[in-house]
């Protein structure tokens, strides 16, 4: 069974940093692109970032470019999202999602909540 | 990276059919046959219902179907059931390995 489990969320002050993790199991992690998608409380889904299967290529939404860094450790079957210079508008549940054919998000984690507040 | 446009809400009675539309631009929906649709129940993770415009993943009811015309994609749900009540999001490839979501449509089954 495909499983994606996010962790690392919590309360952080504006300007602070946080690193999210996404632990994968039940499939060959190194064969898949993985994405981060976020959802602010009561709002819609917003694409954040993606990384290709070997970690050599990344893309970001304009709203997080230069502040967030996506990475992966295929030996540990784990995806990361380093979030710096956090703002109140980054408050959201962050989901990791596996994609096939690079752009179809077929499996999602349960999400981890990040709250940016003083 | 502007969000795709979806109507905020739609409703229908059990057994009826409804269609949810998703309007993008020639840079996303109009350029690629790579629109996905997701169903999200409150407090749950999104679930893939349609991919590549009209394909259904294994296990998804054939009551769900997708189509596209120009810059607008559509999700049709036939034979509405109470469990279909949820939020629905479209998502399109937008070039340069990026994705863009719609704002979501809340489906109410009356």
mmCIF file with all atom_site columns, C-alpha atoms in Angstrom:
data_model
loop_
_atom_site.group_PDB
_atom_site.id
_atom_site.type_symbol
_atom_site.label_atom_id
_atom_site.label_alt_id
_atom_site.label_comp_id
_atom_site.label_asym_id
_atom_site.label_entity_id
_atom_site.label_seq_id
_atom_site.pdbx_PDB_ins_code
_atom_site.Cartn_x
_atom_site.Cartn_y
_atom_site.Cartn_z
_atom_site.occupancy
_atom_site.B_iso_or_equiv
_atom_site.pdbx_formal_charge
_atom_site.auth_seq_id
_atom_site.auth_comp_id
_atom_site.auth_asym_id
_atom_site.auth_atom_id
_atom_site.pdbx_PDB_model_num
ATOM 1   C CA . UNK A 1 1   ? 0.000   0.000  0.000   1.00 0.00 ? 1   UNK A CA 1
ATOM 2   C CA . UNK A 1 2   ? 1.310   3.426  -0.961  1.00 0.00 ? 2   UNK A CA 1
ATOM 3   C CA . UNK A 1 3   ? 1.822   5.611  2.105   1.00 0.00 ? 3   UNK A CA 1
ATOM 4   C CA . UNK A 1 4   ? 3.037   9.159  2.466   1.00 0.00 ? 4   UNK A CA 1
ATOM 5   C CA . UNK A 1 5   ? 3.376   10.553 5.989   1.00 0.00 ? 5   UNK A CA 1
ATOM 6   C CA . UNK A 1 6   ? 4.179   14.231 6.552   1.00 0.00 ? 6   UNK A CA 1
ATOM 7   C CA . UNK A 1 7   ? 5.720   15.569 9.732   1.00 0.00 ? 7   UNK A CA 1
ATOM 8   C CA . UNK A 1 8   ? 7.492   18.631 11.050  1.00 0.00 ? 8   UNK A CA 1
ATOM 9   C CA . UNK A 1 9   ? 4.623   21.103 11.140  1.00 0.00 ? 9   UNK A CA 1
ATOM 10  C CA . UNK A 1 10  ? 3.981   23.392 14.067  1.00 0.00 ? 10  UNK A CA 1
ATOM 11  C CA . UNK A 1 11  ? 3.850   26.966 15.274  1.00 0.00 ? 11  UNK A CA 1
ATOM 12  C CA . UNK A 1 12  ? 6.609   29.302 14.119  1.00 0.00 ? 12  UNK A CA 1
ATOM 13  C CA . UNK A 1 13  ? 7.071   33.060 14.353  1.00 0.00 ? 13  UNK A CA 1
ATOM 14  C CA . UNK A 1 14  ? 7.101   35.268 11.259  1.00 0.00 ? 14  UNK A CA 1
ATOM 15  C CA . UNK A 1 15  ? 10.565  35.272 9.757   1.00 0.00 ? 15  UNK A CA 1
ATOM 16  C CA . UNK A 1 16  ? 11.322  31.870 11.209  1.00 0.00 ? 16  UNK A CA 1
ATOM 17  C CA . UNK A 1 17  ? 12.181  28.551 9.586   1.00 0.00 ? 17  UNK A CA 1
ATOM 18  C CA . UNK A 1 18  ? 10.754  25.060 9.560   1.00 0.00 ? 18  UNK A CA 1
ATOM 19  C CA . UNK A 1 19  ? 11.612  21.828 7.788   1.00 0.00 ? 19  UNK A CA 1
ATOM 20  C CA . UNK A 1 20  ? 8.859   19.465 6.745   1.00 0.00 ? 20  UNK A CA 1
ATOM 21  C CA . UNK A 1 21  ? 9.438   15.786 6.009   1.00 0.00 ? 21  UNK A CA 1
ATOM 22  C CA . UNK A 1 22  ? 7.422   13.287 3.994   1.00 0.00 ? 22  UNK A CA 1
ATOM 23  C CA . UNK A 1 23  ? 8.207   9.610  4.617   1.00 0.00 ? 23  UNK A CA 1
ATOM 24  C CA . UNK A 1 24  ? 7.239   7.285  1.779   1.00 0.00 ? 24  UNK A CA 1
ATOM 25  C CA . UNK A 1 25  ? 6.569   3.557  1.801   1.00 0.00 ? 25  UNK A CA 1
ATOM 26  C CA . UNK A 1 26  ? 4.836   0.921  -0.287  1.00 0.00 ? 26  UNK A CA 1
ATOM 27  C CA . UNK A 1 27  ? 6.408   1.933  -3.608  1.00 0.00 ? 27  UNK A CA 1
ATOM 28  C CA . UNK A 1 28  ? 9.813   2.552  -5.189  1.00 0.00 ? 28  UNK A CA 1
ATOM 29  C CA . UNK A 1 29  ? 10.303  6.124  -4.020  1.00 0.00 ? 29  UNK A CA 1
ATOM 30  C CA . UNK A 1 30  ? 13.251  6.827  -6.308  1.00 0.00 ? 30  UNK A CA 1
ATOM 31  C CA . UNK A 1 31  ? 11.123  6.257  -9.418  1.00 0.00 ? 31  UNK A CA 1
ATOM 32  C CA . UNK A 1 32  ? 8.641   9.074  -8.774  1.00 0.00 ? 32  UNK A CA 1
ATOM 33  C CA . UNK A 1 33  ? 8.437   12.836 -8.858  1.00 0.00 ? 33  UNK A CA 1
ATOM 34  C CA . UNK A 1 34  ? 6.983   14.244 -5.637  1.00 0.00 ? 34  UNK A CA 1
ATOM 35  C CA . UNK A 1 35  ? 5.118   17.513 -5.070  1.00 0.00 ? 35  UNK A CA 1
ATOM 36  C CA . UNK A 1 36  ? 4.183   19.739 -2.132  1.00 0.00 ? 36  UNK A CA 1
ATOM 37  C CA . UNK A 1 37  ? 0.697   21.245 -2.136  1.00 0.00 ? 37  UNK A CA 1
ATOM 38  C CA . UNK A 1 38  ? -0.704  23.494 0.595   1.00 0.00 ? 38  UNK A CA 1
ATOM 39  C CA . UNK A 1 39  ? -4.132  24.498 1.787   1.00 0.00 ? 39  UNK A CA 1
ATOM 40  C CA . UNK A 1 40  ? -4.734  27.514 4.008   1.00 0.00 ? 40  UNK A CA 1
ATOM 41  C CA . UNK A 1 41  ? -7.525  27.084 6.580   1.00 0.00 ? 41  UNK A CA 1
ATOM 42  C CA . UNK A 1 42  ? -10.878 27.128 4.797   1.00 0.00 ? 42  UNK A CA 1
ATOM 43  C CA . UNK A 1 43  ? -9.241  27.811 1.439   1.00 0.00 ? 43  UNK A CA 1
ATOM 44  C CA . UNK A 1 44  ? -8.366  25.894 -1.708  1.00 0.00 ? 44  UNK A CA 1
ATOM 45  C CA . UNK A 1 45  ? -5.412  23.802 -2.788  1.00 0.00 ? 45  UNK A CA 1
ATOM 46  C CA . UNK A 1 46  ? -2.280  25.594 -3.985  1.00 0.00 ? 46  UNK A CA 1
ATOM 47  C CA . UNK A 1 47  ? 0.674   23.951 -5.682  1.00 0.00 ? 47  UNK A CA 1
ATOM 48  C CA . UNK A 1 48  ? 3.973   24.768 -3.955  1.00 0.00 ? 48  UNK A CA 1
ATOM 49  C CA . UNK A 1 49  ? 6.864   22.798 -5.407  1.00 0.00 ? 49  UNK A CA 1
ATOM 50  C CA . UNK A 1 50  ? 8.026   19.608 -7.104  1.00 0.00 ? 50  UNK A CA 1
ATOM 51  C CA . UNK A 1 51  ? 11.177  17.556 -7.415  1.00 0.00 ? 51  UNK A CA 1
ATOM 52  C CA . UNK A 1 52  ? 12.085  14.979 -10.008 1.00 0.00 ? 52  UNK A CA 1
ATOM 53  C CA . UNK A 1 53  ? 12.944  11.379 -9.223  1.00 0.00 ? 53  UNK A CA 1
ATOM 54  C CA . UNK A 1 54  ? 16.690  11.781 -8.636  1.00 0.00 ? 54  UNK A CA 1
ATOM 55  C CA . UNK A 1 55  ? 16.516  15.246 -7.111  1.00 0.00 ? 55  UNK A CA 1
ATOM 56  C CA . UNK A 1 56  ? 18.362  16.959 -9.933  1.00 0.00 ? 56  UNK A CA 1
ATOM 57  C CA . UNK A 1 57  ? 15.476  19.222 -10.982 1.00 0.00 ? 57  UNK A CA 1
ATOM 58  C CA . UNK A 1 58  ? 13.070  21.352 -8.955  1.00 0.00 ? 58  UNK A CA 1
ATOM 59  C CA . UNK A 1 59  ? 10.291  23.884 -9.556  1.00 0.00 ? 59  UNK A CA 1
ATOM 60  C CA . UNK A 1 60  ? 8.541   26.359 -7.251  1.00 0.00 ? 60  UNK A CA 1
ATOM 61  C CA . UNK A 1 61  ? 5.477   28.551 -7.157  1.00 0.00 ? 61  UNK A CA 1
ATOM 62  C CA . UNK A 1 62  ? 6.340   32.238 -7.408  1.00 0.00 ? 62  UNK A CA 1
ATOM 63  C CA . UNK A 1 63  ? 4.973   32.810 -3.898  1.00 0.00 ? 63  UNK A CA 1
ATOM 64  C CA . UNK A 1 64  ? 7.666   30.635 -2.287  1.00 0.00 ? 64  UNK A CA 1
ATOM 65  C CA . UNK A 1 65  ? 10.557  30.945 -4.739  1.00 0.00 ? 65  UNK A CA 1
ATOM 66  C CA . UNK A 1 66  ? 13.739  31.948 -2.970  1.00 0.00 ? 66  UNK A CA 1
ATOM 67  C CA . UNK A 1 67  ? 12.328  31.076 0.465   1.00 0.00 ? 67  UNK A CA 1
ATOM 68  C CA . UNK A 1 68  ? 11.476  27.369 0.211   1.00 0.00 ? 68  UNK A CA 1
ATOM 69  C CA . UNK A 1 69  ? 13.760  24.526 -0.882  1.00 0.00 ? 69  UNK A CA 1
ATOM 70  C CA . UNK A 1 70  ? 12.550  21.062 -1.833  1.00 0.00 ? 70  UNK A CA 1
ATOM 71  C CA . UNK A 1 71  ? 14.928  18.114 -1.582  1.00 0.00 ? 71  UNK A CA 1
ATOM 72  C CA . UNK A 1 72  ? 14.886  14.352 -1.205  1.00 0.00 ? 72  UNK A CA 1
ATOM 73  C CA . UNK A 1 73  ? 16.936  11.493 0.173   1.00 0.00 ? 73  UNK A CA 1
ATOM 74  C CA . UNK A 1 74  ? 16.157  8.415  -1.896  1.00 0.00 ? 74  UNK A CA 1
ATOM 75  C CA . UNK A 1 75  ? 18.198  6.198  0.443   1.00 0.00 ? 75  UNK A CA 1
ATOM 76  C CA . UNK A 1 76  ? 15.827  7.191  3.263   1.00 0.00 ? 76  UNK A CA 1
ATOM 77  C CA . UNK A 1 77  ? 12.666  7.321  1.105   1.00 0.00 ? 77  UNK A CA 1
ATOM 78  C CA . UNK A 1 78  ? 12.064  10.813 2.403   1.00 0.00 ? 78  UNK A CA 1
ATOM 79  C CA . UNK A 1 79  ? 11.119  14.159 0.885   1.00 0.00 ? 79  UNK A CA 1
ATOM 80  C CA . UNK A 1 80  ? 11.831  17.484 2.553   1.00 0.00 ? 80  UNK A CA 1
ATOM 81  C CA . UNK A 1 81  ? 10.652  21.069 2.361   1.00 0.00 ? 81  UNK A CA 1
ATOM 82  C CA . UNK A 1 82  ? 12.902  23.647 3.990   1.00 0.00 ? 82  UNK A CA 1
ATOM 83  C CA . UNK A 1 83  ? 10.861  26.779 4.632   1.00 0.00 ? 83  UNK A CA 1
ATOM 84  C CA . UNK A 1 84  ? 12.656  30.014 5.501   1.00 0.00 ? 84  UNK A CA 1
ATOM 85  C CA . UNK A 1 85  ? 11.503  33.608 6.017   1.00 0.00 ? 85  UNK A CA 1
ATOM 86  C CA . UNK A 1 86  ? 8.044   32.355 6.860   1.00 0.00 ? 86  UNK A CA 1
ATOM 87  C CA . UNK A 1 87  ? 5.083   34.716 6.596   1.00 0.00 ? 87  UNK A CA 1
ATOM 88  C CA . UNK A 1 88  ? 1.585   34.639 8.022   1.00 0.00 ? 88  UNK A CA 1
ATOM 89  C CA . UNK A 1 89  ? 0.271   33.778 4.558   1.00 0.00 ? 89  UNK A CA 1
ATOM 90  C CA . UNK A 1 90  ? 2.294   30.542 4.604   1.00 0.00 ? 90  UNK A CA 1
ATOM 91  C CA . UNK A 1 91  ? -0.049  29.221 7.293   1.00 0.00 ? 91  UNK A CA 1
ATOM 92  C CA . UNK A 1 92  ? -1.588  26.069 5.818   1.00 0.00 ? 92  UNK A CA 1
ATOM 93  C CA . UNK A 1 93  ? -1.792  22.312 5.842   1.00 0.00 ? 93  UNK A CA 1
ATOM 94  C CA . UNK A 1 94  ? 1.075   21.052 3.715   1.00 0.00 ? 94  UNK A CA 1
ATOM 95  C CA . UNK A 1 95  ? 0.545   17.854 1.728   1.00 0.00 ? 95  UNK A CA 1
ATOM 96  C CA . UNK A 1 96  ? 3.113   15.795 -0.117  1.00 0.00 ? 96  UNK A CA 1
ATOM 97  C CA . UNK A 1 97  ? 1.824   13.953 -3.161  1.00 0.00 ? 97  UNK A CA 1
ATOM 98  C CA . UNK A 1 98  ? 3.299   11.389 -5.501  1.00 0.00 ? 98  UNK A CA 1
ATOM 99  C CA . UNK A 1 99  ? 2.954   11.968 -9.216  1.00 0.00 ? 99  UNK A CA 1
ATOM 100 C CA . UNK A 1 100 ? 3.042   9.612  -12.158 1.00 0.00 ? 100 UNK A CA 1
ATOM 101 C CA . UNK A 1 101 ? 3.641   10.812 -15.686 1.00 0.00 ? 101 UNK A CA 1
ATOM 102 C CA . UNK A 1 102 ? 5.269   13.728 -13.763 1.00 0.00 ? 102 UNK A CA 1
ATOM 103 C CA . UNK A 1 103 ? 2.092   15.756 -13.287 1.00 0.00 ? 103 UNK A CA 1
ATOM 104 C CA . UNK A 1 104 ? -0.739  13.483 -12.086 1.00 0.00 ? 104 UNK A CA 1
ATOM 105 C CA . UNK A 1 105 ? -0.939  13.498 -8.285  1.00 0.00 ? 105 UNK A CA 1
ATOM 106 C CA . UNK A 1 106 ? -2.207  10.003 -7.556  1.00 0.00 ? 106 UNK A CA 1
ATOM 107 C CA . UNK A 1 107 ? -1.369  9.518  -3.876  1.00 0.00 ? 107 UNK A CA 1
ATOM 108 C CA . UNK A 1 108 ? -1.427  12.081 -1.070  1.00 0.00 ? 108 UNK A CA 1
ATOM 109 C CA . UNK A 1 109 ? -0.320  12.168 2.547   1.00 0.00 ? 109 UNK A CA 1
ATOM 110 C CA . UNK A 1 110 ? -2.618  13.269 5.351   1.00 0.00 ? 110 UNK A CA 1
ATOM 111 C CA . UNK A 1 111 ? -0.936  16.661 5.669   1.00 0.00 ? 111 UNK A CA 1
ATOM 112 C CA . UNK A 1 112 ? 0.895   18.576 8.382   1.00 0.00 ? 112 UNK A CA 1
ATOM 113 C CA . UNK A 1 113 ? -0.225  21.956 9.712   1.00 0.00 ? 113 UNK A CA 1
ATOM 114 C CA . UNK A 1 114 ? 2.133   24.913 9.692   1.00 0.00 ? 114 UNK A CA 1
ATOM 115 C CA . UNK A 1 115 ? 1.042   27.995 11.614  1.00 0.00 ? 115 UNK A CA 1
ATOM 116 C CA . UNK A 1 116 ? 3.007   31.220 11.260  1.00 0.00 ? 116 UNK A CA 1
ATOM 117 C CA . UNK A 1 117 ? 2.070   33.603 14.027  1.00 0.00 ? 117 UNK A CA 1
ATOM 118 C CA . UNK A 1 118 ? 3.605   35.719 16.762  1.00 0.00 ? 118 UNK A CA 1
ATOM 119 C CA . UNK B 2 1   ? 0.511   31.259 -12.021 1.00 0.00 ? 1   UNK B CA 1
ATOM 120 C CA . UNK B 2 2   ? -3.061  32.528 -11.606 1.00 0.00 ? 2   UNK B CA 1
ATOM 121 C CA . UNK B 2 3   ? -5.539  30.014 -10.209 1.00 0.00 ? 3   UNK B CA 1
ATOM 122 C CA . UNK B 2 4   ? -7.941  28.308 -12.565 1.00 0.00 ? 4   UNK B CA 1
ATOM 123 C CA . UNK B 2 5   ? -11.515 29.585 -12.272 1.00 0.00 ? 5   UNK B CA 1
ATOM 124 C CA . UNK B 2 6   ? -14.221 27.432 -10.737 1.00 0.00 ? 6   UNK B CA 1
ATOM 125 C CA . UNK B 2 7   ? -17.679 28.418 -9.539  1.00 0.00 ? 7   UNK B CA 1
ATOM 126 C CA . UNK B 2 8   ? -17.770 28.411 -5.758  1.00 0.00 ? 8   UNK B CA 1
ATOM 127 C CA . UNK B 2 9   ? -20.713 26.070 -5.376  1.00 0.00 ? 9   UNK B CA 1
ATOM 128 C CA . UNK B 2 10  ? -23.063 23.735 -7.186  1.00 0.00 ? 10  UNK B CA 1
ATOM 129 C CA . UNK B 2 11  ? -25.935 21.592 -5.986  1.00 0.00 ? 11  UNK B CA 1
ATOM 130 C CA . UNK B 2 12  ? -28.075 18.764 -7.196  1.00 0.00 ? 12  UNK B CA 1
ATOM 131 C CA . UNK B 2 13  ? -30.570 16.180 -6.015  1.00 0.00 ? 13  UNK B CA 1
ATOM 132 C CA . UNK B 2 14  ? -29.811 12.473 -5.660  1.00 0.00 ? 14  UNK B CA 1
ATOM 133 C CA . UNK B 2 15  ? -29.897 10.748 -9.035  1.00 0.00 ? 15  UNK B CA 1
ATOM 134 C CA . UNK B 2 16  ? -29.345 13.954 -10.996 1.00 0.00 ? 16  UNK B CA 1
ATOM 135 C CA . UNK B 2 17  ? -26.262 14.889 -13.002 1.00 0.00 ? 17  UNK B CA 1
ATOM 136 C CA . UNK B 2 18  ? -24.144 17.970 -12.397 1.00 0.00 ? 18  UNK B CA 1
ATOM 137 C CA . UNK B 2 19  ? -21.195 19.507 -14.201 1.00 0.00 ? 19  UNK B CA 1
ATOM 138 C CA . UNK B 2 20  ? -18.371 21.468 -12.629 1.00 0.00 ? 20  UNK B CA 1
ATOM 139 C CA . UNK B 2 21  ? -16.370 23.707 -14.926 1.00 0.00 ? 21  UNK B CA 1
ATOM 140 C CA . UNK B 2 22  ? -12.767 24.856 -14.694 1.00 0.00 ? 22  UNK B CA 1
ATOM 141 C CA . UNK B 2 23  ? -11.554 27.718 -16.851 1.00 0.00 ? 23  UNK B CA 1
ATOM 142 C CA . UNK B 2 24  ? -7.902  28.404 -17.472 1.00 0.00 ? 24  UNK B CA 1
ATOM 143 C CA . UNK B 2 25  ? -5.901  29.986 -20.255 1.00 0.00 ? 25  UNK B CA 1
ATOM 144 C CA . UNK B 2 26  ? -4.043  29.017 -23.382 1.00 0.00 ? 26  UNK B CA 1
ATOM 145 C CA . UNK B 2 27  ? -0.965  28.624 -21.164 1.00 0.00 ? 27  UNK B CA 1
ATOM 146 C CA . UNK B 2 28  ? -2.402  25.831 -19.067 1.00 0.00 ? 28  UNK B CA 1
ATOM 147 C CA . UNK B 2 29  ? -5.748  24.091 -19.696 1.00 0.00 ? 29  UNK B CA 1
ATOM 148 C CA . UNK B 2 30  ? -5.805  25.086 -23.344 1.00 0.00 ? 30  UNK B CA 1
ATOM 149 C CA . UNK B 2 31  ? -2.298  23.914 -24.117 1.00 0.00 ? 31  UNK B CA 1
ATOM 150 C CA . UNK B 2 32  ? -2.192  20.510 -22.492 1.00 0.00 ? 32  UNK B CA 1
ATOM 151 C CA . UNK B 2 33  ? -4.503  17.545 -22.065 1.00 0.00 ? 33  UNK B CA 1
ATOM 152 C CA . UNK B 2 34  ? -3.256  17.267 -18.498 1.00 0.00 ? 34  UNK B CA 1
ATOM 153 C CA . UNK B 2 35  ? -6.166  18.285 -16.311 1.00 0.00 ? 35  UNK B CA 1
ATOM 154 C CA . UNK B 2 36  ? -6.850  16.344 -13.126 1.00 0.00 ? 36  UNK B CA 1
ATOM 155 C CA . UNK B 2 37  ? -9.848  16.487 -10.822 1.00 0.00 ? 37  UNK B CA 1
ATOM 156 C CA . UNK B 2 38  ? -9.733  15.862 -7.078  1.00 0.00 ? 38  UNK B CA 1
ATOM 157 C CA . UNK B 2 39  ? -12.437 15.185 -4.520  1.00 0.00 ? 39  UNK B CA 1
ATOM 158 C CA . UNK B 2 40  ? -11.883 16.362 -0.959  1.00 0.00 ? 40  UNK B CA 1
ATOM 159 C CA . UNK B 2 41  ? -14.097 15.594 1.993   1.00 0.00 ? 41  UNK B CA 1
ATOM 160 C CA . UNK B 2 42  ? -13.795 17.801 5.104   1.00 0.00 ? 42  UNK B CA 1
ATOM 161 C CA . UNK B 2 43  ? -10.612 17.119 7.046   1.00 0.00 ? 43  UNK B CA 1
ATOM 162 C CA . UNK B 2 44  ? -9.390  14.598 4.503   1.00 0.00 ? 44  UNK B CA 1
ATOM 163 C CA . UNK B 2 45  ? -6.663  14.537 1.885   1.00 0.00 ? 45  UNK B CA 1
ATOM 164 C CA . UNK B 2 46  ? -7.648  15.091 -1.747  1.00 0.00 ? 46  UNK B CA 1
ATOM 165 C CA . UNK B 2 47  ? -8.442  12.023 -3.859  1.00 0.00 ? 47  UNK B CA 1
ATOM 166 C CA . UNK B 2 48  ? -7.696  11.750 -7.571  1.00 0.00 ? 48  UNK B CA 1
ATOM 167 C CA . UNK B 2 49  ? -10.899 11.251 -9.558  1.00 0.00 ? 49  UNK B CA 1
ATOM 168 C CA . UNK B 2 50  ? -9.926  12.094 -13.154 1.00 0.00 ? 50  UNK B CA 1
ATOM 169 C CA . UNK B 2 51  ? -6.539  12.538 -14.809 1.00 0.00 ? 51  UNK B CA 1
ATOM 170 C CA . UNK B 2 52  ? -5.315  13.544 -18.260 1.00 0.00 ? 52  UNK B CA 1
ATOM 171 C CA . UNK B 2 53  ? -8.660  15.156 -18.886 1.00 0.00 ? 53  UNK B CA 1
ATOM 172 C CA . UNK B 2 54  ? -10.897 12.115 -19.040 1.00 0.00 ? 54  UNK B CA 1
ATOM 173 C CA . UNK B 2 55  ? -9.185  9.046  -17.576 1.00 0.00 ? 55  UNK B CA 1
ATOM 174 C CA . UNK B 2 56  ? -10.438 7.404  -14.387 1.00 0.00 ? 56  UNK B CA 1
ATOM 175 C CA . UNK B 2 57  ? -8.062  5.792  -11.891 1.00 0.00 ? 57  UNK B CA 1
ATOM 176 C CA . UNK B 2 58  ? -8.809  2.243  -10.854 1.00 0.00 ? 58  UNK B CA 1
ATOM 177 C CA . UNK B 2 59  ? -11.544 2.184  -8.247  1.00 0.00 ? 59  UNK B CA 1
ATOM 178 C CA . UNK B 2 60  ? -13.217 5.452  -9.198  1.00 0.00 ? 60  UNK B CA 1
ATOM 179 C CA . UNK B 2 61  ? -16.865 5.114  -10.144 1.00 0.00 ? 61  UNK B CA 1
ATOM 180 C CA . UNK B 2 62  ? -17.768 5.480  -13.820 1.00 0.00 ? 62  UNK B CA 1
ATOM 181 C CA . UNK B 2 63  ? -20.326 8.057  -12.666 1.00 0.00 ? 63  UNK B CA 1
ATOM 182 C CA . UNK B 2 64  ? -17.410 10.493 -12.817 1.00 0.00 ? 64  UNK B CA 1
ATOM 183 C CA . UNK B 2 65  ? -16.300 11.713 -16.227 1.00 0.00 ? 65  UNK B CA 1
ATOM 184 C CA . UNK B 2 66  ? -14.109 14.507 -17.547 1.00 0.00 ? 66  UNK B CA 1
ATOM 185 C CA . UNK B 2 67  ? -13.855 16.502 -20.734 1.00 0.00 ? 67  UNK B CA 1
ATOM 186 C CA . UNK B 2 68  ? -12.255 19.617 -22.171 1.00 0.00 ? 68  UNK B CA 1
ATOM 187 C CA . UNK B 2 69  ? -13.111 22.246 -24.728 1.00 0.00 ? 69  UNK B CA 1
ATOM 188 C CA . UNK B 2 70  ? -10.646 25.006 -25.438 1.00 0.00 ? 70  UNK B CA 1
ATOM 189 C CA . UNK B 2 71  ? -9.526  26.595 -22.189 1.00 0.00 ? 71  UNK B CA 1
ATOM 190 C CA . UNK B 2 72  ? -12.291 25.000 -20.115 1.00 0.00 ? 72  UNK B CA 1
ATOM 191 C CA . UNK B 2 73  ? -12.290 21.560 -18.510 1.00 0.00 ? 73  UNK B CA 1
ATOM 192 C CA . UNK B 2 74  ? -15.373 19.951 -17.027 1.00 0.00 ? 74  UNK B CA 1
ATOM 193 C CA . UNK B 2 75  ? -16.157 17.250 -14.489 1.00 0.00 ? 75  UNK B CA 1
ATOM 194 C CA . UNK B 2 76  ? -19.553 15.575 -14.747 1.00 0.00 ? 76  UNK B CA 1
ATOM 195 C CA . UNK B 2 77  ? -21.009 13.477 -11.968 1.00 0.00 ? 77  UNK B CA 1
ATOM 196 C CA . UNK B 2 78  ? -24.035 11.418 -12.946 1.00 0.00 ? 78  UNK B CA 1
ATOM 197 C CA . UNK B 2 79  ? -26.467 9.646  -10.658 1.00 0.00 ? 79  UNK B CA 1
ATOM 198 C CA . UNK B 2 80  ? -25.591 11.925 -7.730  1.00 0.00 ? 80  UNK B CA 1
ATOM 199 C CA . UNK B 2 81  ? -25.241 10.170 -4.371  1.00 0.00 ? 81  UNK B CA 1
ATOM 200 C CA . UNK B 2 82  ? -25.045 11.587 -0.883  1.00 0.00 ? 82  UNK B CA 1
ATOM 201 C CA . UNK B 2 83  ? -21.382 10.583 -0.566  1.00 0.00 ? 83  UNK B CA 1
ATOM 202 C CA . UNK B 2 84  ? -20.495 12.736 -3.555  1.00 0.00 ? 84  UNK B CA 1
ATOM 203 C CA . UNK B 2 85  ? -20.984 15.825 -1.382  1.00 0.00 ? 85  UNK B CA 1
ATOM 204 C CA . UNK B 2 86  ? -17.490 17.284 -1.138  1.00 0.00 ? 86  UNK B CA 1
ATOM 205 C CA . UNK B 2 87  ? -15.176 19.946 -2.510  1.00 0.00 ? 87  UNK B CA 1
ATOM 206 C CA . UNK B 2 88  ? -13.872 19.393 -6.037  1.00 0.00 ? 88  UNK B CA 1
ATOM 207 C CA . UNK B 2 89  ? -10.678 20.881 -7.417  1.00 0.00 ? 89  UNK B CA 1
ATOM 208 C CA . UNK B 2 90  ? -9.316  20.940 -10.929 1.00 0.00 ? 90  UNK B CA 1
ATOM 209 C CA . UNK B 2 91  ? -5.603  21.031 -11.574 1.00 0.00 ? 91  UNK B CA 1
ATOM 210 C CA . UNK B 2 92  ? -3.718  21.631 -14.796 1.00 0.00 ? 92  UNK B CA 1
ATOM 211 C CA . UNK B 2 93  ? -0.149  21.377 -15.966 1.00 0.00 ? 93  UNK B CA 1
ATOM 212 C CA . UNK B 2 94  ? 1.041   24.943 -16.564 1.00 0.00 ? 94  UNK B CA 1
ATOM 213 C CA . UNK B 2 95  ? 4.377   24.372 -18.260 1.00 0.00 ? 95  UNK B CA 1
ATOM 214 C CA . UNK B 2 96  ? 7.924   24.327 -16.860 1.00 0.00 ? 96  UNK B CA 1
ATOM 215 C CA . UNK B 2 97  ? 6.974   21.380 -14.633 1.00 0.00 ? 97  UNK B CA 1
ATOM 216 C CA . UNK B 2 98  ? 4.539   23.486 -12.602 1.00 0.00 ? 98  UNK B CA 1
ATOM 217 C CA . UNK B 2 99  ? 0.910   22.893 -11.718 1.00 0.00 ? 99  UNK B CA 1
ATOM 218 C CA . UNK B 2 100 ? -1.996  25.227 -11.057 1.00 0.00 ? 100 UNK B CA 1
ATOM 219 C CA . UNK B 2 101 ? -5.175  24.442 -9.147  1.00 0.00 ? 101 UNK B CA 1
ATOM 220 C CA . UNK B 2 102 ? -8.663  25.860 -9.388  1.00 0.00 ? 102 UNK B CA 1
ATOM 221 C CA . UNK B 2 103 ? -10.243 27.609 -6.439  1.00 0.00 ? 103 UNK B CA 1
ATOM 222 C CA . UNK B 2 104 ? -12.533 24.672 -5.749  1.00 0.00 ? 104 UNK B CA 1
ATOM 223 C CA . UNK B 2 105 ? -16.262 23.984 -6.062  1.00 0.00 ? 105 UNK B CA 1
ATOM 224 C CA . UNK B 2 106 ? -18.388 22.879 -3.133  1.00 0.00 ? 106 UNK B CA 1
ATOM 225 C CA . UNK B 2 107 ? -20.917 20.264 -4.215  1.00 0.00 ? 107 UNK B CA 1
ATOM 226 C CA . UNK B 2 108 ? -24.063 20.004 -2.120  1.00 0.00 ? 108 UNK B CA 1
ATOM 227 C CA . UNK B 2 109 ? -26.357 17.022 -2.581  1.00 0.00 ? 109 UNK B CA 1
ATOM 228 C CA . UNK B 2 110 ? -29.831 18.240 -1.658  1.00 0.00 ? 110 UNK B CA 1
#
